[in-house]
């Protein structure tokens, strides 16, 4: 049976925006995130993280650290009886220095490759799905994938609203205080 998904950005939406997470100590979960993911679990939504991690291509971090961070994220959620259905990330960047990852790809947001990867892994009810993130790029990702995008005010959100959004034709379908409020708005039936 098809299920709707909430595609959730990572840095600035799930955890504190700290620039590159180049050490596990820089991964700090935002308040309310486990409860929010649990709410999605209970309501039958797939909770899927989609994140650009160009630090890998740039040599600021590596795959091992990415997996360490995601293991910590999943452990922190599990403690609160919440779980993600998937984590999809893009390690690439065209200007990277690590040859394996230094390239144009089709998965760096706002390109839709990560959502397509998720669609191959799950039977997703796309018309009922959303992207939630703190950058206008996340809204653009949503619209390129033909779904609705919610901008949150955590992470880069406030600055994006002030400086980037006015120059964009793209409009978020909703602006929410944080991930919890975004998910509440989704569950209210929008
Ligand atoms: Mg972000
Ligand atoms: Zn990529």
PDB file of C-alpha atoms and ligand atoms in Angstrom:
ATOM      1  CA  UNK A   1       0.000   0.000   0.000  1.00  0.00           C
ATOM      2  CA  UNK A   2       1.237   3.446  -0.914  1.00  0.00           C
ATOM      3  CA  UNK A   3       2.168   5.707   1.999  1.00  0.00           C
ATOM      4  CA  UNK A   4       2.805   9.441   1.998  1.00  0.00           C
ATOM      5  CA  UNK A   5       6.289  10.598   2.998  1.00  0.00           C
ATOM      6  CA  UNK A   6       7.758  13.598   4.702  1.00  0.00           C
ATOM      7  CA  UNK A   7      11.206  14.175   3.226  1.00  0.00           C
ATOM      8  CA  UNK A   8      13.117  15.911   5.985  1.00  0.00           C
ATOM      9  CA  UNK A   9      16.264  17.951   5.519  1.00  0.00           C
ATOM     10  CA  UNK A  10      18.944  17.196   8.125  1.00  0.00           C
ATOM     11  CA  UNK A  11      21.208  20.115   9.105  1.00  0.00           C
ATOM     12  CA  UNK A  12      19.195  23.065  10.434  1.00  0.00           C
ATOM     13  CA  UNK A  13      15.955  21.070  10.440  1.00  0.00           C
ATOM     14  CA  UNK A  14      16.705  17.960  12.535  1.00  0.00           C
ATOM     15  CA  UNK A  15      19.956  19.098  14.155  1.00  0.00           C
ATOM     16  CA  UNK A  16      21.507  22.476  14.954  1.00  0.00           C
ATOM     17  CA  UNK A  17      23.005  24.247  11.954  1.00  0.00           C
ATOM     18  CA  UNK A  18      26.734  24.105  12.706  1.00  0.00           C
ATOM     19  CA  UNK A  19      28.189  24.518   9.234  1.00  0.00           C
ATOM     20  CA  UNK A  20      29.922  21.305   8.254  1.00  0.00           C
ATOM     21  CA  UNK A  21      29.395  18.531  10.775  1.00  0.00           C
ATOM     22  CA  UNK A  22      33.073  17.590  10.684  1.00  0.00           C
ATOM     23  CA  UNK A  23      33.034  15.939  14.106  1.00  0.00           C
ATOM     24  CA  UNK A  24      30.393  13.908  15.936  1.00  0.00           C
ATOM     25  CA  UNK A  25      30.391  16.533  18.735  1.00  0.00           C
ATOM     26  CA  UNK A  26      28.845  19.020  16.298  1.00  0.00           C
ATOM     27  CA  UNK A  27      25.727  16.898  15.902  1.00  0.00           C
ATOM     28  CA  UNK A  28      23.117  18.356  18.273  1.00  0.00           C
ATOM     29  CA  UNK A  29      19.500  17.327  17.865  1.00  0.00           C
ATOM     30  CA  UNK A  30      16.977  20.201  17.859  1.00  0.00           C
ATOM     31  CA  UNK A  31      14.310  20.097  20.580  1.00  0.00           C
ATOM     32  CA  UNK A  32      11.107  18.213  19.785  1.00  0.00           C
ATOM     33  CA  UNK A  33      12.541  16.213  16.897  1.00  0.00           C
ATOM     34  CA  UNK A  34      12.093  12.689  18.337  1.00  0.00           C
ATOM     35  CA  UNK A  35       8.461  13.463  19.277  1.00  0.00           C
ATOM     36  CA  UNK A  36       7.859  14.835  15.781  1.00  0.00           C
ATOM     37  CA  UNK A  37       9.293  11.765  14.063  1.00  0.00           C
ATOM     38  CA  UNK A  38       7.248   9.553  16.384  1.00  0.00           C
ATOM     39  CA  UNK A  39       4.133  11.482  15.373  1.00  0.00           C
ATOM     40  CA  UNK A  40       4.893  10.724  11.707  1.00  0.00           C
ATOM     41  CA  UNK A  41       5.461   7.049  12.595  1.00  0.00           C
ATOM     42  CA  UNK A  42       2.106   6.886  14.387  1.00  0.00           C
ATOM     43  CA  UNK A  43       0.213   8.632  11.605  1.00  0.00           C
ATOM     44  CA  UNK A  44       1.497   6.298   8.888  1.00  0.00           C
ATOM     45  CA  UNK A  45       3.828   8.735   7.147  1.00  0.00           C
ATOM     46  CA  UNK A  46       7.237   7.601   5.966  1.00  0.00           C
ATOM     47  CA  UNK A  47       9.903   9.744   7.654  1.00  0.00           C
ATOM     48  CA  UNK A  48      12.785  10.047   5.227  1.00  0.00           C
ATOM     49  CA  UNK A  49      15.872  12.229   5.609  1.00  0.00           C
ATOM     50  CA  UNK A  50      17.287  13.794   2.440  1.00  0.00           C
ATOM     51  CA  UNK A  51      20.536  15.681   2.959  1.00  0.00           C
ATOM     52  CA  UNK A  52      23.416  17.224   1.014  1.00  0.00           C
ATOM     53  CA  UNK A  53      26.714  16.259   2.610  1.00  0.00           C
ATOM     54  CA  UNK A  54      29.218  17.940   0.314  1.00  0.00           C
ATOM     55  CA  UNK A  55      31.741  17.888   3.173  1.00  0.00           C
ATOM     56  CA  UNK A  56      32.607  14.393   1.954  1.00  0.00           C
ATOM     57  CA  UNK A  57      33.570  15.621  -1.530  1.00  0.00           C
ATOM     58  CA  UNK A  58      35.276  18.663  -0.046  1.00  0.00           C
ATOM     59  CA  UNK A  59      37.344  16.515   2.318  1.00  0.00           C
ATOM     60  CA  UNK A  60      35.954  18.135   5.507  1.00  0.00           C
ATOM     61  CA  UNK A  61      34.431  14.855   6.621  1.00  0.00           C
ATOM     62  CA  UNK A  62      34.160  11.336   5.255  1.00  0.00           C
ATOM     63  CA  UNK A  63      31.680   8.514   4.762  1.00  0.00           C
ATOM     64  CA  UNK A  64      32.633   6.953   8.078  1.00  0.00           C
ATOM     65  CA  UNK A  65      31.672  10.141   9.946  1.00  0.00           C
ATOM     66  CA  UNK A  66      28.412  10.445   8.000  1.00  0.00           C
ATOM     67  CA  UNK A  67      27.477   6.918   9.074  1.00  0.00           C
ATOM     68  CA  UNK A  68      28.555   7.638  12.656  1.00  0.00           C
ATOM     69  CA  UNK A  69      26.328  10.737  12.753  1.00  0.00           C
ATOM     70  CA  UNK A  70      23.376   8.831  11.301  1.00  0.00           C
ATOM     71  CA  UNK A  71      23.846   6.018  13.807  1.00  0.00           C
ATOM     72  CA  UNK A  72      23.770   8.609  16.615  1.00  0.00           C
ATOM     73  CA  UNK A  73      20.647  10.209  15.115  1.00  0.00           C
ATOM     74  CA  UNK A  74      18.877   6.856  14.916  1.00  0.00           C
ATOM     75  CA  UNK A  75      19.944   5.935  18.456  1.00  0.00           C
ATOM     76  CA  UNK A  76      18.672   9.267  19.822  1.00  0.00           C
ATOM     77  CA  UNK A  77      15.323   8.721  18.097  1.00  0.00           C
ATOM     78  CA  UNK A  78      15.035   5.108  19.221  1.00  0.00           C
ATOM     79  CA  UNK A  79      15.374   6.207  22.857  1.00  0.00           C
ATOM     80  CA  UNK A  80      12.147   8.168  22.329  1.00  0.00           C
ATOM     81  CA  UNK A  81      10.464   5.298  20.422  1.00  0.00           C
ATOM     82  CA  UNK A  82      10.757   7.079  17.081  1.00  0.00           C
ATOM     83  CA  UNK A  83      12.409   5.864  13.912  1.00  0.00           C
ATOM     84  CA  UNK A  84      13.326   7.066  10.449  1.00  0.00           C
ATOM     85  CA  UNK A  85      12.355   4.921   7.474  1.00  0.00           C
ATOM     86  CA  UNK A  86      15.375   5.993   5.484  1.00  0.00           C
ATOM     87  CA  UNK A  87      18.293   8.367   5.223  1.00  0.00           C
ATOM     88  CA  UNK A  88      19.435   9.371   1.748  1.00  0.00           C
ATOM     89  CA  UNK A  89      22.403  11.687   1.317  1.00  0.00           C
ATOM     90  CA  UNK A  90      24.452  13.252  -1.450  1.00  0.00           C
ATOM     91  CA  UNK A  91      28.214  13.156  -0.768  1.00  0.00           C
ATOM     92  CA  UNK A  92      29.091  14.923  -4.024  1.00  0.00           C
ATOM     93  CA  UNK A  93      30.169  18.404  -5.011  1.00  0.00           C
ATOM     94  CA  UNK A  94      31.412  19.585  -8.416  1.00  0.00           C
ATOM     95  CA  UNK A  95      34.232  21.546  -6.733  1.00  0.00           C
ATOM     96  CA  UNK A  96      35.227  18.758  -4.355  1.00  0.00           C
ATOM     97  CA  UNK A  97      38.800  17.610  -3.801  1.00  0.00           C
ATOM     98  CA  UNK A  98      38.120  13.919  -3.132  1.00  0.00           C
ATOM     99  CA  UNK A  99      38.170  12.431  -6.667  1.00  0.00           C
ATOM    100  CA  UNK A 100      35.581   9.751  -5.931  1.00  0.00           C
ATOM    101  CA  UNK A 101      32.956  12.364  -5.005  1.00  0.00           C
ATOM    102  CA  UNK A 102      34.068  15.482  -6.874  1.00  0.00           C
ATOM    103  CA  UNK A 103      31.528  15.622  -9.652  1.00  0.00           C
ATOM    104  CA  UNK A 104      28.194  16.835 -10.907  1.00  0.00           C
ATOM    105  CA  UNK A 105      25.566  14.366  -9.809  1.00  0.00           C
ATOM    106  CA  UNK A 106      21.817  14.065  -9.968  1.00  0.00           C
ATOM    107  CA  UNK A 107      21.303  13.800  -6.210  1.00  0.00           C
ATOM    108  CA  UNK A 108      22.568  17.148  -4.888  1.00  0.00           C
ATOM    109  CA  UNK A 109      19.471  19.056  -3.764  1.00  0.00           C
ATOM    110  CA  UNK A 110      17.601  20.816  -5.321  1.00  0.00           C
ATOM    111  CA  UNK A 111      18.074  18.048  -7.877  1.00  0.00           C
ATOM    112  CA  UNK A 112      15.611  15.267  -7.206  1.00  0.00           C
ATOM    113  CA  UNK A 113      17.907  12.206  -7.178  1.00  0.00           C
ATOM    114  CA  UNK A 114      17.548  11.550  -3.448  1.00  0.00           C
ATOM    115  CA  UNK A 115      13.745  11.548  -3.682  1.00  0.00           C
ATOM    116  CA  UNK A 116      13.979   9.201  -6.674  1.00  0.00           C
ATOM    117  CA  UNK A 117      16.219   6.864  -4.631  1.00  0.00           C
ATOM    118  CA  UNK A 118      13.569   6.888  -1.889  1.00  0.00           C
ATOM    119  CA  UNK A 119      10.839   6.182  -4.448  1.00  0.00           C
ATOM    120  CA  UNK A 120      12.755   3.091  -5.587  1.00  0.00           C
ATOM    121  CA  UNK A 121      12.973   1.878  -1.971  1.00  0.00           C
ATOM    122  CA  UNK A 122       9.385   2.629  -0.913  1.00  0.00           C
ATOM    123  CA  UNK A 123       5.931   2.747  -2.486  1.00  0.00           C
ATOM    124  CA  UNK A 124       5.357   6.465  -1.898  1.00  0.00           C
ATOM    125  CA  UNK A 125       2.080   8.326  -2.292  1.00  0.00           C
ATOM    126  CA  UNK A 126       3.727  11.401  -3.824  1.00  0.00           C
ATOM    127  CA  UNK A 127       0.687  13.731  -4.066  1.00  0.00           C
ATOM    128  CA  UNK A 128       0.297  13.443  -0.273  1.00  0.00           C
ATOM    129  CA  UNK A 129       4.029  13.903   0.423  1.00  0.00           C
ATOM    130  CA  UNK A 130       6.032  16.945   1.528  1.00  0.00           C
ATOM    131  CA  UNK A 131       9.581  18.248   1.846  1.00  0.00           C
ATOM    132  CA  UNK A 132      10.484  20.128   5.044  1.00  0.00           C
ATOM    133  CA  UNK A 133      13.725  22.089   5.245  1.00  0.00           C
ATOM    134  CA  UNK A 134      15.448  25.307   6.311  1.00  0.00           C
ATOM    135  CA  UNK A 135      16.667  26.402   2.864  1.00  0.00           C
ATOM    136  CA  UNK A 136      14.882  27.683  -0.218  1.00  0.00           C
ATOM    137  CA  UNK A 137      16.692  24.821  -1.965  1.00  0.00           C
ATOM    138  CA  UNK A 138      14.508  22.403  -0.034  1.00  0.00           C
ATOM    139  CA  UNK A 139      11.378  24.154  -1.303  1.00  0.00           C
ATOM    140  CA  UNK A 140      12.802  24.039  -4.819  1.00  0.00           C
ATOM    141  CA  UNK A 141      13.482  20.311  -4.381  1.00  0.00           C
ATOM    142  CA  UNK A 142       9.840  19.802  -3.402  1.00  0.00           C
ATOM    143  CA  UNK A 143       8.529  21.680  -6.412  1.00  0.00           C
ATOM    144  CA  UNK A 144      10.885  19.948  -8.837  1.00  0.00           C
ATOM    145  CA  UNK A 145       9.544  16.648  -7.480  1.00  0.00           C
ATOM    146  CA  UNK A 146       5.994  17.943  -7.921  1.00  0.00           C
ATOM    147  CA  UNK A 147       5.155  18.018  -4.211  1.00  0.00           C
ATOM    148  CA  UNK A 148       4.686  20.691  -1.536  1.00  0.00           C
ATOM    149  CA  UNK A 149       7.582  22.278   0.346  1.00  0.00           C
ATOM    150  CA  UNK A 150       7.580  23.720   3.845  1.00  0.00           C
ATOM    151  CA  UNK A 151      10.276  26.128   5.018  1.00  0.00           C
ATOM    152  CA  UNK A 152      11.165  26.046   8.725  1.00  0.00           C
ATOM    153  CA  UNK A 153      12.600  28.968  10.688  1.00  0.00           C
ATOM    154  CA  UNK A 154      15.254  26.877  12.445  1.00  0.00           C
ATOM    155  CA  UNK A 155      18.795  26.630  11.030  1.00  0.00           C
ATOM    156  CA  UNK A 156      19.232  29.007   8.080  1.00  0.00           C
ATOM    157  CA  UNK A 157      15.450  29.497   7.894  1.00  0.00           C
ATOM    158  CA  UNK A 158      15.104  33.047   9.292  1.00  0.00           C
ATOM    159  CA  UNK A 159      17.940  34.329   7.108  1.00  0.00           C
ATOM    160  CA  UNK A 160      16.588  32.514   4.064  1.00  0.00           C
ATOM    161  CA  UNK A 161      13.206  34.198   4.588  1.00  0.00           C
ATOM    162  CA  UNK A 162      14.863  37.617   4.919  1.00  0.00           C
ATOM    163  CA  UNK A 163      17.557  37.469   2.241  1.00  0.00           C
ATOM    164  CA  UNK A 164      16.924  34.652  -0.227  1.00  0.00           C
ATOM    165  CA  UNK A 165      13.172  34.210  -0.462  1.00  0.00           C
ATOM    166  CA  UNK A 166      12.481  37.774  -1.756  1.00  0.00           C
ATOM    167  CA  UNK A 167      14.717  37.059  -4.782  1.00  0.00           C
ATOM    168  CA  UNK A 168      13.033  33.739  -5.556  1.00  0.00           C
ATOM    169  CA  UNK A 169       9.978  33.193  -7.695  1.00  0.00           C
ATOM    170  CA  UNK A 170       9.530  29.957  -5.807  1.00  0.00           C
ATOM    171  CA  UNK A 171       7.202  30.226  -2.792  1.00  0.00           C
ATOM    172  CA  UNK A 172       7.066  27.806   0.124  1.00  0.00           C
ATOM    173  CA  UNK A 173       3.655  26.206   0.473  1.00  0.00           C
ATOM    174  CA  UNK A 174       3.908  26.955   4.167  1.00  0.00           C
ATOM    175  CA  UNK A 175       6.354  28.522   6.608  1.00  0.00           C
ATOM    176  CA  UNK A 176       6.585  26.877  10.035  1.00  0.00           C
ATOM    177  CA  UNK A 177       8.418  27.678  13.234  1.00  0.00           C
ATOM    178  CA  UNK A 178      10.157  24.303  13.273  1.00  0.00           C
ATOM    179  CA  UNK A 179       9.819  20.668  12.215  1.00  0.00           C
ATOM    180  CA  UNK A 180       7.130  19.939  14.808  1.00  0.00           C
ATOM    181  CA  UNK A 181       4.946  22.799  13.596  1.00  0.00           C
ATOM    182  CA  UNK A 182       5.511  21.789   9.980  1.00  0.00           C
ATOM    183  CA  UNK A 183       4.368  18.250  10.737  1.00  0.00           C
ATOM    184  CA  UNK A 184       1.358  19.461  12.736  1.00  0.00           C
ATOM    185  CA  UNK A 185       0.343  21.552   9.720  1.00  0.00           C
ATOM    186  CA  UNK A 186       0.718  18.505   7.458  1.00  0.00           C
ATOM    187  CA  UNK A 187      -1.341  16.332   9.816  1.00  0.00           C
ATOM    188  CA  UNK A 188      -4.086  18.944   9.993  1.00  0.00           C
ATOM    189  CA  UNK A 189      -4.839  17.759   6.490  1.00  0.00           C
ATOM    190  CA  UNK A 190      -3.036  20.164   4.180  1.00  0.00           C
TER     191      UNK A 190
HETATM  192 MG1  LIG B   1      19.389  22.410   6.045  1.00  0.00          MG
HETATM  193 ZN1  LIG B   2      25.061  13.616  -5.322  1.00  0.00          ZN
END
